[in-house]
Amino acid sequence: MSVATWSPTKSGQRYADVPEERKRELFEEVKSDPRYPDFLYGCYECGICVSACPSTRFYDFSPRVIAQALAREDVERFYEILMEDIWNCAQCLCCVRCPRGNNPGGLVTLMREVAVRHGLERAQQALQGYSRVIYKIMLKGNQVSPDMLQPDFFPDWGPWVREFSRHMTAWRKAIPVDTLCHVTDAA
């Protein structure tokens, strides 16, 4: 497969400061994953993956664009997707309805793994809230507790989190710890 020529009229070069070699290295790492051949066969541009995708309703996100960029080996567009779009995927895998057999959700998984492995800033930002959840599971055995609802932890949850965190004392009293929950035996 030949490398597609990137044109600034397609999407603009938002990451001109990142060396081409770095972009190519990340692309090749995704492409070398053993799952890659099972996730990408080429795109008919039918739009079935887009129409099935719930994320397209809420974000500027397209599973078809992901499959096309990877199939065309468009390294510039791949890098834009890696830095901006992959965190908008719900990972519901509705996109596997593709008549060609593509799995854009699987491609997103590969791209997320590469982003995390390389510690890309956007991956760190996207996963900041999840690190708190994992910490809570390890520490308390619970995944979410009221003290996690802080504006800095989940900025994408909106302004209500700030209001919620102001009333944390009342919420702590309203939500008892596990040891205060009563369990009844079924007869």
Short mmCIF file of N, CA and C in Angstrom, two decimals:
data_model
loop_
_atom_site.label_atom_id
_atom_site.label_comp_id
_atom_site.label_asym_id
_atom_site.label_seq_id
_atom_site.Cartn_x
_atom_site.Cartn_y
_atom_site.Cartn_z
N MET A 1 0.85 -1.17 0.00
CA MET A 1 0.00 0.00 0.00
C MET A 1 0.90 1.23 0.00
N SER A 2 0.63 2.17 -0.85
CA SER A 2 1.47 3.35 -0.94
C SER A 2 1.07 4.38 0.10
N VAL A 3 2.02 5.22 0.45
CA VAL A 3 1.77 6.27 1.43
C VAL A 3 1.05 7.41 0.73
N ALA A 4 -0.08 7.81 1.28
CA ALA A 4 -0.86 8.90 0.68
C ALA A 4 -0.15 10.23 0.90
N THR A 5 -0.27 11.11 -0.05
CA THR A 5 0.31 12.43 0.07
C THR A 5 -0.65 13.30 0.86
N TRP A 6 -0.12 13.94 1.88
CA TRP A 6 -0.95 14.78 2.73
C TRP A 6 -1.05 16.16 2.12
N SER A 7 -2.22 16.73 2.19
CA SER A 7 -2.45 18.06 1.65
C SER A 7 -2.98 18.95 2.76
N PRO A 8 -2.42 20.17 2.94
CA PRO A 8 -2.90 21.07 4.00
C PRO A 8 -4.37 21.42 3.83
N THR A 9 -4.92 21.27 2.64
CA THR A 9 -6.33 21.61 2.43
C THR A 9 -7.26 20.58 3.04
N LYS A 10 -6.75 19.38 3.32
CA LYS A 10 -7.58 18.33 3.92
C LYS A 10 -8.00 18.69 5.34
N SER A 11 -7.04 18.98 6.18
CA SER A 11 -7.38 19.21 7.57
C SER A 11 -6.51 20.25 8.24
N GLY A 12 -5.54 20.77 7.56
CA GLY A 12 -4.62 21.71 8.18
C GLY A 12 -3.59 20.96 8.99
N GLN A 13 -2.40 21.46 9.04
CA GLN A 13 -1.35 20.76 9.77
C GLN A 13 -1.25 21.33 11.17
N ARG A 14 -2.03 20.77 12.07
CA ARG A 14 -2.09 21.27 13.44
C ARG A 14 -0.90 20.84 14.28
N TYR A 15 -0.17 19.85 13.85
CA TYR A 15 0.95 19.33 14.63
C TYR A 15 2.25 19.42 13.84
N ALA A 16 2.47 20.57 13.24
CA ALA A 16 3.68 20.79 12.43
C ALA A 16 4.94 20.72 13.28
N ASP A 17 4.83 20.99 14.57
CA ASP A 17 5.99 20.97 15.45
C ASP A 17 6.45 19.55 15.80
N VAL A 18 5.63 18.56 15.52
CA VAL A 18 5.99 17.16 15.80
C VAL A 18 6.69 16.61 14.56
N PRO A 19 7.89 16.10 14.72
CA PRO A 19 8.63 15.58 13.56
C PRO A 19 7.88 14.46 12.83
N GLU A 20 8.01 14.46 11.54
CA GLU A 20 7.39 13.43 10.70
C GLU A 20 7.83 12.03 11.14
N GLU A 21 9.07 11.89 11.54
CA GLU A 21 9.59 10.59 11.97
C GLU A 21 8.84 10.08 13.20
N ARG A 22 8.51 10.98 14.11
CA ARG A 22 7.77 10.60 15.33
C ARG A 22 6.36 10.12 14.97
N LYS A 23 5.71 10.86 14.09
CA LYS A 23 4.37 10.48 13.65
C LYS A 23 4.41 9.11 12.96
N ARG A 24 5.39 8.94 12.11
CA ARG A 24 5.53 7.67 11.37
C ARG A 24 5.82 6.53 12.35
N GLU A 25 6.66 6.76 13.35
CA GLU A 25 6.98 5.74 14.35
C GLU A 25 5.73 5.27 15.08
N LEU A 26 4.88 6.20 15.49
CA LEU A 26 3.65 5.85 16.19
C LEU A 26 2.69 5.10 15.26
N PHE A 27 2.60 5.57 14.02
CA PHE A 27 1.74 4.88 13.04
C PHE A 27 2.22 3.44 12.84
N GLU A 28 3.52 3.27 12.65
CA GLU A 28 4.06 1.93 12.42
C GLU A 28 3.85 1.01 13.62
N GLU A 29 3.87 1.58 14.82
CA GLU A 29 3.62 0.77 16.01
C GLU A 29 2.18 0.26 16.02
N VAL A 30 1.23 1.12 15.64
CA VAL A 30 -0.17 0.67 15.53
C VAL A 30 -0.28 -0.39 14.44
N LYS A 31 0.31 -0.12 13.31
CA LYS A 31 0.21 -1.02 12.16
C LYS A 31 0.88 -2.38 12.43
N SER A 32 1.89 -2.41 13.28
CA SER A 32 2.60 -3.66 13.54
C SER A 32 1.91 -4.54 14.59
N ASP A 33 0.86 -4.02 15.21
CA ASP A 33 0.13 -4.82 16.20
C ASP A 33 -0.48 -6.04 15.49
N PRO A 34 -0.38 -7.22 16.09
CA PRO A 34 -0.91 -8.43 15.44
C PRO A 34 -2.42 -8.37 15.16
N ARG A 35 -3.15 -7.53 15.88
CA ARG A 35 -4.59 -7.42 15.66
C ARG A 35 -4.94 -6.52 14.48
N TYR A 36 -4.01 -5.70 14.07
CA TYR A 36 -4.27 -4.70 13.02
C TYR A 36 -4.87 -5.31 11.75
N PRO A 37 -4.30 -6.38 11.21
CA PRO A 37 -4.88 -6.95 9.97
C PRO A 37 -6.32 -7.43 10.12
N ASP A 38 -6.72 -7.79 11.34
CA ASP A 38 -8.10 -8.22 11.58
C ASP A 38 -9.06 -7.04 11.73
N PHE A 39 -8.52 -5.85 11.98
CA PHE A 39 -9.35 -4.68 12.21
C PHE A 39 -9.52 -3.80 10.98
N LEU A 40 -8.68 -3.97 9.97
CA LEU A 40 -8.73 -3.06 8.82
C LEU A 40 -8.56 -3.82 7.51
N TYR A 41 -9.58 -3.71 6.68
CA TYR A 41 -9.56 -4.35 5.36
C TYR A 41 -9.67 -3.35 4.22
N GLY A 42 -9.99 -2.14 4.51
CA GLY A 42 -10.24 -1.12 3.48
C GLY A 42 -11.65 -0.61 3.64
N CYS A 43 -11.91 0.57 3.10
CA CYS A 43 -13.20 1.23 3.34
C CYS A 43 -13.96 1.43 2.04
N TYR A 44 -15.23 1.03 2.03
CA TYR A 44 -16.13 1.27 0.89
C TYR A 44 -16.72 2.68 0.93
N GLU A 45 -16.55 3.36 2.07
CA GLU A 45 -17.13 4.68 2.30
C GLU A 45 -18.66 4.64 2.26
N CYS A 46 -19.22 3.56 2.79
CA CYS A 46 -20.68 3.40 2.80
C CYS A 46 -21.34 4.19 3.92
N GLY A 47 -20.60 4.45 5.02
CA GLY A 47 -21.14 5.23 6.12
C GLY A 47 -21.92 4.44 7.16
N ILE A 48 -21.97 3.12 7.04
CA ILE A 48 -22.71 2.33 8.01
C ILE A 48 -22.09 2.47 9.40
N CYS A 49 -20.77 2.49 9.50
CA CYS A 49 -20.13 2.65 10.80
C CYS A 49 -20.47 4.00 11.43
N VAL A 50 -20.57 5.02 10.60
CA VAL A 50 -20.89 6.36 11.09
C VAL A 50 -22.34 6.41 11.57
N SER A 51 -23.25 5.82 10.81
CA SER A 51 -24.66 5.87 11.20
C SER A 51 -24.92 5.04 12.46
N ALA A 52 -24.10 4.03 12.72
CA ALA A 52 -24.29 3.19 13.90
C ALA A 52 -23.59 3.75 15.14
N CYS A 53 -22.70 4.69 14.96
CA CYS A 53 -21.84 5.18 16.03
C CYS A 53 -22.53 6.24 16.90
N PRO A 54 -22.72 5.98 18.20
CA PRO A 54 -23.34 6.98 19.07
C PRO A 54 -22.46 8.20 19.30
N SER A 55 -21.15 8.05 19.22
CA SER A 55 -20.25 9.18 19.46
C SER A 55 -20.37 10.25 18.39
N THR A 56 -20.77 9.87 17.18
CA THR A 56 -20.90 10.87 16.12
C THR A 56 -22.02 11.86 16.41
N ARG A 57 -22.94 11.47 17.29
CA ARG A 57 -24.04 12.37 17.65
C ARG A 57 -23.61 13.46 18.62
N PHE A 58 -22.53 13.22 19.34
CA PHE A 58 -22.11 14.15 20.39
C PHE A 58 -20.77 14.81 20.14
N TYR A 59 -19.95 14.24 19.29
CA TYR A 59 -18.60 14.75 19.05
C TYR A 59 -18.36 14.86 17.56
N ASP A 60 -17.33 15.61 17.22
CA ASP A 60 -16.87 15.65 15.83
C ASP A 60 -16.00 14.40 15.65
N PHE A 61 -16.66 13.26 15.47
CA PHE A 61 -16.00 11.96 15.47
C PHE A 61 -16.56 11.12 14.34
N SER A 62 -15.69 10.39 13.66
CA SER A 62 -16.14 9.53 12.58
C SER A 62 -15.29 8.27 12.52
N PRO A 63 -15.88 7.10 12.76
CA PRO A 63 -15.13 5.86 12.64
C PRO A 63 -14.65 5.63 11.20
N ARG A 64 -15.39 6.14 10.23
CA ARG A 64 -14.99 6.00 8.83
C ARG A 64 -13.68 6.75 8.56
N VAL A 65 -13.54 7.94 9.11
CA VAL A 65 -12.32 8.72 8.91
C VAL A 65 -11.12 7.98 9.49
N ILE A 66 -11.31 7.31 10.62
CA ILE A 66 -10.22 6.55 11.23
C ILE A 66 -9.80 5.42 10.30
N ALA A 67 -10.77 4.65 9.81
CA ALA A 67 -10.44 3.54 8.90
C ALA A 67 -9.79 4.06 7.61
N GLN A 68 -10.30 5.15 7.08
CA GLN A 68 -9.74 5.70 5.84
C GLN A 68 -8.31 6.20 6.04
N ALA A 69 -8.07 6.93 7.13
CA ALA A 69 -6.73 7.47 7.37
C ALA A 69 -5.70 6.35 7.53
N LEU A 70 -6.08 5.30 8.25
CA LEU A 70 -5.15 4.19 8.43
C LEU A 70 -4.97 3.40 7.14
N ALA A 71 -6.04 3.18 6.41
CA ALA A 71 -5.93 2.44 5.14
C ALA A 71 -5.08 3.19 4.13
N ARG A 72 -5.18 4.50 4.13
CA ARG A 72 -4.40 5.32 3.19
C ARG A 72 -3.00 5.63 3.70
N GLU A 73 -2.73 5.19 4.93
CA GLU A 73 -1.46 5.48 5.59
C GLU A 73 -1.16 6.97 5.60
N ASP A 74 -2.20 7.74 5.88
CA ASP A 74 -2.10 9.19 5.98
C ASP A 74 -1.59 9.50 7.39
N VAL A 75 -0.28 9.62 7.52
CA VAL A 75 0.37 9.75 8.82
C VAL A 75 -0.03 11.06 9.51
N GLU A 76 -0.18 12.13 8.75
CA GLU A 76 -0.59 13.41 9.34
C GLU A 76 -1.99 13.31 9.95
N ARG A 77 -2.92 12.75 9.20
CA ARG A 77 -4.29 12.61 9.71
C ARG A 77 -4.33 11.61 10.85
N PHE A 78 -3.56 10.53 10.73
CA PHE A 78 -3.46 9.54 11.81
C PHE A 78 -3.04 10.24 13.10
N TYR A 79 -2.04 11.11 13.04
CA TYR A 79 -1.55 11.77 14.25
C TYR A 79 -2.61 12.70 14.84
N GLU A 80 -3.34 13.40 13.97
CA GLU A 80 -4.43 14.25 14.45
C GLU A 80 -5.48 13.41 15.18
N ILE A 81 -5.82 12.28 14.60
CA ILE A 81 -6.80 11.38 15.22
C ILE A 81 -6.26 10.86 16.55
N LEU A 82 -4.99 10.49 16.56
CA LEU A 82 -4.35 9.99 17.79
C LEU A 82 -4.39 11.03 18.90
N MET A 83 -4.19 12.27 18.57
CA MET A 83 -4.13 13.33 19.57
C MET A 83 -5.51 13.89 19.93
N GLU A 84 -6.50 13.76 19.06
CA GLU A 84 -7.76 14.45 19.28
C GLU A 84 -8.99 13.55 19.35
N ASP A 85 -9.09 12.58 18.48
CA ASP A 85 -10.36 11.88 18.27
C ASP A 85 -10.55 10.58 19.04
N ILE A 86 -9.49 9.86 19.30
CA ILE A 86 -9.66 8.51 19.84
C ILE A 86 -10.32 8.48 21.20
N TRP A 87 -10.25 9.58 21.94
CA TRP A 87 -10.85 9.59 23.27
C TRP A 87 -12.33 9.89 23.21
N ASN A 88 -12.87 10.18 22.02
CA ASN A 88 -14.30 10.42 21.85
C ASN A 88 -15.06 9.14 21.52
N CYS A 89 -14.35 8.05 21.29
CA CYS A 89 -14.97 6.77 20.97
C CYS A 89 -15.54 6.14 22.24
N ALA A 90 -16.78 5.67 22.18
CA ALA A 90 -17.42 5.03 23.33
C ALA A 90 -17.01 3.57 23.49
N GLN A 91 -16.28 3.03 22.52
CA GLN A 91 -15.85 1.63 22.54
C GLN A 91 -17.04 0.68 22.62
N CYS A 92 -18.16 1.06 22.02
CA CYS A 92 -19.36 0.21 22.02
C CYS A 92 -19.29 -0.83 20.90
N LEU A 93 -18.43 -0.61 19.94
CA LEU A 93 -18.19 -1.50 18.79
C LEU A 93 -19.42 -1.65 17.88
N CYS A 94 -20.28 -0.65 17.87
CA CYS A 94 -21.37 -0.64 16.88
C CYS A 94 -20.81 -0.55 15.46
N CYS A 95 -19.61 -0.03 15.34
CA CYS A 95 -18.97 0.16 14.04
C CYS A 95 -18.61 -1.16 13.35
N VAL A 96 -18.65 -2.28 14.06
CA VAL A 96 -18.31 -3.55 13.44
C VAL A 96 -19.40 -4.04 12.50
N ARG A 97 -20.44 -3.26 12.31
CA ARG A 97 -21.47 -3.58 11.32
C ARG A 97 -20.97 -3.38 9.90
N CYS A 98 -19.73 -2.97 9.77
CA CYS A 98 -19.11 -2.68 8.48
C CYS A 98 -19.21 -3.88 7.55
N PRO A 99 -19.76 -3.69 6.34
CA PRO A 99 -19.86 -4.81 5.40
C PRO A 99 -18.49 -5.28 4.90
N ARG A 100 -17.49 -4.45 5.03
CA ARG A 100 -16.14 -4.80 4.60
C ARG A 100 -15.40 -5.57 5.68
N GLY A 101 -15.94 -5.54 6.91
CA GLY A 101 -15.31 -6.26 8.01
C GLY A 101 -14.34 -5.42 8.82
N ASN A 102 -14.36 -4.10 8.64
CA ASN A 102 -13.49 -3.23 9.43
C ASN A 102 -13.98 -3.16 10.87
N ASN A 103 -13.07 -2.82 11.74
CA ASN A 103 -13.39 -2.64 13.15
C ASN A 103 -12.74 -1.33 13.61
N PRO A 104 -13.35 -0.18 13.30
CA PRO A 104 -12.77 1.09 13.74
C PRO A 104 -12.59 1.17 15.25
N GLY A 105 -13.50 0.59 16.02
CA GLY A 105 -13.35 0.58 17.48
C GLY A 105 -12.10 -0.18 17.90
N GLY A 106 -11.80 -1.26 17.21
CA GLY A 106 -10.57 -2.00 17.47
C GLY A 106 -9.34 -1.17 17.12
N LEU A 107 -9.41 -0.42 16.02
CA LEU A 107 -8.32 0.47 15.65
C LEU A 107 -8.11 1.55 16.71
N VAL A 108 -9.22 2.07 17.24
CA VAL A 108 -9.13 3.06 18.31
C VAL A 108 -8.44 2.44 19.53
N THR A 109 -8.76 1.20 19.84
CA THR A 109 -8.11 0.52 20.96
C THR A 109 -6.61 0.46 20.75
N LEU A 110 -6.18 0.09 19.56
CA LEU A 110 -4.75 0.03 19.27
C LEU A 110 -4.10 1.40 19.42
N MET A 111 -4.79 2.42 18.91
CA MET A 111 -4.25 3.77 18.98
C MET A 111 -4.20 4.26 20.43
N ARG A 112 -5.20 3.94 21.22
CA ARG A 112 -5.18 4.32 22.63
C ARG A 112 -4.02 3.64 23.36
N GLU A 113 -3.81 2.37 23.06
CA GLU A 113 -2.71 1.65 23.70
C GLU A 113 -1.36 2.30 23.38
N VAL A 114 -1.17 2.70 22.14
CA VAL A 114 0.07 3.36 21.75
C VAL A 114 0.19 4.72 22.44
N ALA A 115 -0.90 5.46 22.50
CA ALA A 115 -0.89 6.77 23.16
C ALA A 115 -0.52 6.64 24.64
N VAL A 116 -1.07 5.63 25.30
CA VAL A 116 -0.78 5.42 26.72
C VAL A 116 0.67 4.95 26.89
N ARG A 117 1.08 4.00 26.06
CA ARG A 117 2.44 3.47 26.15
C ARG A 117 3.49 4.56 25.99
N HIS A 118 3.21 5.53 25.15
CA HIS A 118 4.17 6.61 24.89
C HIS A 118 3.93 7.83 25.78
N GLY A 119 2.96 7.75 26.66
CA GLY A 119 2.71 8.83 27.60
C GLY A 119 2.34 10.15 26.93
N LEU A 120 1.60 10.06 25.83
CA LEU A 120 1.20 11.29 25.14
C LEU A 120 0.33 12.14 26.07
N GLU A 121 0.53 13.43 26.03
CA GLU A 121 -0.15 14.34 26.94
C GLU A 121 -1.66 14.18 26.89
N ARG A 122 -2.22 14.04 25.71
CA ARG A 122 -3.67 13.91 25.58
C ARG A 122 -4.17 12.63 26.26
N ALA A 123 -3.39 11.56 26.19
CA ALA A 123 -3.76 10.32 26.88
C ALA A 123 -3.76 10.54 28.38
N GLN A 124 -2.77 11.25 28.88
CA GLN A 124 -2.71 11.53 30.31
C GLN A 124 -3.91 12.36 30.75
N GLN A 125 -4.27 13.35 29.95
CA GLN A 125 -5.43 14.18 30.28
C GLN A 125 -6.71 13.35 30.28
N ALA A 126 -6.87 12.53 29.26
CA ALA A 126 -8.09 11.72 29.14
C ALA A 126 -8.22 10.72 30.28
N LEU A 127 -7.11 10.23 30.76
CA LEU A 127 -7.14 9.18 31.77
C LEU A 127 -7.00 9.69 33.20
N GLN A 128 -6.87 10.98 33.38
CA GLN A 128 -6.68 11.53 34.72
C GLN A 128 -7.80 11.10 35.67
N GLY A 129 -9.03 11.23 35.25
CA GLY A 129 -10.15 10.83 36.10
C GLY A 129 -10.15 9.34 36.39
N TYR A 130 -9.76 8.53 35.42
CA TYR A 130 -9.75 7.09 35.61
C TYR A 130 -8.69 6.66 36.62
N SER A 131 -7.58 7.39 36.67
CA SER A 131 -6.54 7.04 37.64
C SER A 131 -7.08 7.20 39.06
N ARG A 132 -7.92 8.19 39.27
CA ARG A 132 -8.54 8.38 40.59
C ARG A 132 -9.47 7.21 40.91
N VAL A 133 -10.22 6.75 39.92
CA VAL A 133 -11.13 5.62 40.12
C VAL A 133 -10.33 4.37 40.49
N ILE A 134 -9.27 4.09 39.78
CA ILE A 134 -8.45 2.92 40.05
C ILE A 134 -7.81 3.02 41.43
N TYR A 135 -7.34 4.21 41.78
CA TYR A 135 -6.77 4.42 43.11
C TYR A 135 -7.81 4.11 44.19
N LYS A 136 -9.03 4.57 43.98
CA LYS A 136 -10.09 4.32 44.96
C LYS A 136 -10.39 2.83 45.08
N ILE A 137 -10.42 2.12 43.98
CA ILE A 137 -10.67 0.67 44.02
C ILE A 137 -9.58 -0.02 44.82
N MET A 138 -8.34 0.34 44.56
CA MET A 138 -7.22 -0.28 45.26
C MET A 138 -7.23 0.08 46.74
N LEU A 139 -7.58 1.31 47.07
CA LEU A 139 -7.52 1.78 48.44
C LEU A 139 -8.73 1.35 49.27
N LYS A 140 -9.93 1.51 48.69
CA LYS A 140 -11.16 1.31 49.46
C LYS A 140 -12.02 0.16 48.97
N GLY A 141 -11.76 -0.34 47.78
CA GLY A 141 -12.61 -1.37 47.23
C GLY A 141 -13.81 -0.82 46.50
N ASN A 142 -13.97 0.50 46.49
CA ASN A 142 -15.07 1.16 45.78
C ASN A 142 -14.48 1.90 44.58
N GLN A 143 -15.27 2.06 43.55
CA GLN A 143 -14.72 2.77 42.41
C GLN A 143 -15.01 4.26 42.44
N VAL A 144 -16.09 4.68 43.05
CA VAL A 144 -16.41 6.09 43.11
C VAL A 144 -16.91 6.42 44.51
N SER A 145 -16.44 7.51 45.02
CA SER A 145 -16.94 8.00 46.29
C SER A 145 -17.16 9.50 46.15
N PRO A 146 -17.95 10.10 47.01
CA PRO A 146 -18.28 11.52 46.85
C PRO A 146 -17.07 12.44 46.79
N ASP A 147 -16.00 12.11 47.49
CA ASP A 147 -14.84 13.01 47.48
C ASP A 147 -14.14 13.04 46.12
N MET A 148 -14.50 12.13 45.23
CA MET A 148 -13.93 12.16 43.88
C MET A 148 -14.56 13.22 43.01
N LEU A 149 -15.72 13.68 43.36
CA LEU A 149 -16.43 14.65 42.52
C LEU A 149 -15.90 16.05 42.79
N GLN A 150 -14.73 16.30 42.28
CA GLN A 150 -14.07 17.59 42.40
C GLN A 150 -13.91 18.18 41.00
N PRO A 151 -14.02 19.49 40.87
CA PRO A 151 -13.95 20.11 39.54
C PRO A 151 -12.68 19.77 38.77
N ASP A 152 -11.55 19.62 39.46
CA ASP A 152 -10.29 19.34 38.77
C ASP A 152 -10.19 17.90 38.28
N PHE A 153 -10.91 16.99 38.91
CA PHE A 153 -10.82 15.58 38.55
C PHE A 153 -11.58 15.28 37.27
N PHE A 154 -12.78 15.86 37.12
CA PHE A 154 -13.63 15.57 35.98
C PHE A 154 -14.14 16.88 35.37
N PRO A 155 -13.27 17.67 34.76
CA PRO A 155 -13.71 18.97 34.24
C PRO A 155 -14.78 18.86 33.16
N ASP A 156 -14.83 17.73 32.47
CA ASP A 156 -15.81 17.57 31.40
C ASP A 156 -17.21 17.28 31.94
N TRP A 157 -17.38 17.08 33.24
CA TRP A 157 -18.69 16.82 33.81
C TRP A 157 -19.50 18.08 33.99
N GLY A 158 -18.88 19.23 33.83
CA GLY A 158 -19.61 20.49 33.85
C GLY A 158 -19.61 21.19 35.20
N PRO A 159 -20.27 22.35 35.24
CA PRO A 159 -20.23 23.20 36.43
C PRO A 159 -20.94 22.62 37.65
N TRP A 160 -21.82 21.65 37.47
CA TRP A 160 -22.52 21.09 38.62
C TRP A 160 -21.56 20.41 39.59
N VAL A 161 -20.41 19.94 39.11
CA VAL A 161 -19.45 19.28 39.99
C VAL A 161 -18.92 20.26 41.03
N ARG A 162 -18.67 21.49 40.62
CA ARG A 162 -18.18 22.51 41.56
C ARG A 162 -19.21 22.71 42.68
N GLU A 163 -20.49 22.82 42.30
CA GLU A 163 -21.56 23.01 43.29
C GLU A 163 -21.66 21.77 44.20
N PHE A 164 -21.57 20.61 43.60
CA PHE A 164 -21.64 19.36 44.35
C PHE A 164 -20.52 19.29 45.38
N SER A 165 -19.30 19.65 44.97
CA SER A 165 -18.16 19.53 45.88
C SER A 165 -18.26 20.52 47.05
N ARG A 166 -18.98 21.61 46.87
CA ARG A 166 -19.17 22.57 47.96
C ARG A 166 -19.98 21.96 49.11
N HIS A 167 -20.82 20.99 48.80
CA HIS A 167 -21.71 20.37 49.78
C HIS A 167 -21.24 18.96 50.15
N MET A 168 -19.94 18.73 50.10
CA MET A 168 -19.39 17.40 50.31
C MET A 168 -19.74 16.83 51.69
N THR A 169 -19.73 17.64 52.71
CA THR A 169 -20.03 17.15 54.05
C THR A 169 -21.43 16.55 54.11
N ALA A 170 -22.40 17.23 53.53
CA ALA A 170 -23.77 16.71 53.52
C ALA A 170 -23.85 15.42 52.72
N TRP A 171 -23.13 15.35 51.59
CA TRP A 171 -23.16 14.14 50.78
C TRP A 171 -22.51 12.97 51.52
N ARG A 172 -21.45 13.23 52.25
CA ARG A 172 -20.80 12.15 53.01
C ARG A 172 -21.75 11.56 54.05
N LYS A 173 -22.56 12.41 54.64
CA LYS A 173 -23.54 11.92 55.61
C LYS A 173 -24.68 11.18 54.92
N ALA A 174 -25.01 11.57 53.71
CA ALA A 174 -26.12 10.96 52.98
C ALA A 174 -25.74 9.61 52.37
N ILE A 175 -24.47 9.42 52.07
CA ILE A 175 -24.01 8.17 51.45
C ILE A 175 -23.14 7.44 52.47
N PRO A 176 -23.68 6.43 53.13
CA PRO A 176 -22.92 5.76 54.18
C PRO A 176 -21.81 4.89 53.60
N VAL A 177 -20.79 4.69 54.39
CA VAL A 177 -19.73 3.78 53.97
C VAL A 177 -20.28 2.36 53.96
N ASP A 178 -19.58 1.45 53.29
CA ASP A 178 -20.07 0.08 53.13
C ASP A 178 -20.41 -0.59 54.45
N THR A 179 -19.66 -0.32 55.49
CA THR A 179 -19.90 -1.00 56.76
C THR A 179 -21.21 -0.59 57.41
N LEU A 180 -21.81 0.51 56.97
CA LEU A 180 -23.07 0.96 57.54
C LEU A 180 -24.27 0.46 56.72
N CYS A 181 -24.02 -0.17 55.57
CA CYS A 181 -25.11 -0.69 54.76
C CYS A 181 -25.64 -1.98 55.38
N HIS A 182 -26.93 -2.14 55.37
CA HIS A 182 -27.54 -3.33 55.93
C HIS A 182 -27.92 -4.28 54.81
N VAL A 183 -27.61 -5.53 54.97
CA VAL A 183 -27.94 -6.54 53.98
C VAL A 183 -28.92 -7.51 54.62
N THR A 184 -29.98 -7.86 53.92
CA THR A 184 -30.92 -8.83 54.45
C THR A 184 -30.76 -10.13 53.68
N ASP A 185 -30.94 -11.21 54.40
CA ASP A 185 -30.86 -12.52 53.75
C ASP A 185 -32.17 -12.83 53.05
N ALA A 186 -32.06 -13.41 51.88
CA ALA A 186 -33.28 -13.84 51.16
C ALA A 186 -33.75 -15.15 51.77
N ALA A 187 -35.02 -15.26 51.97
CA ALA A 187 -35.57 -16.46 52.60
C ALA A 187 -35.71 -17.58 51.60
#
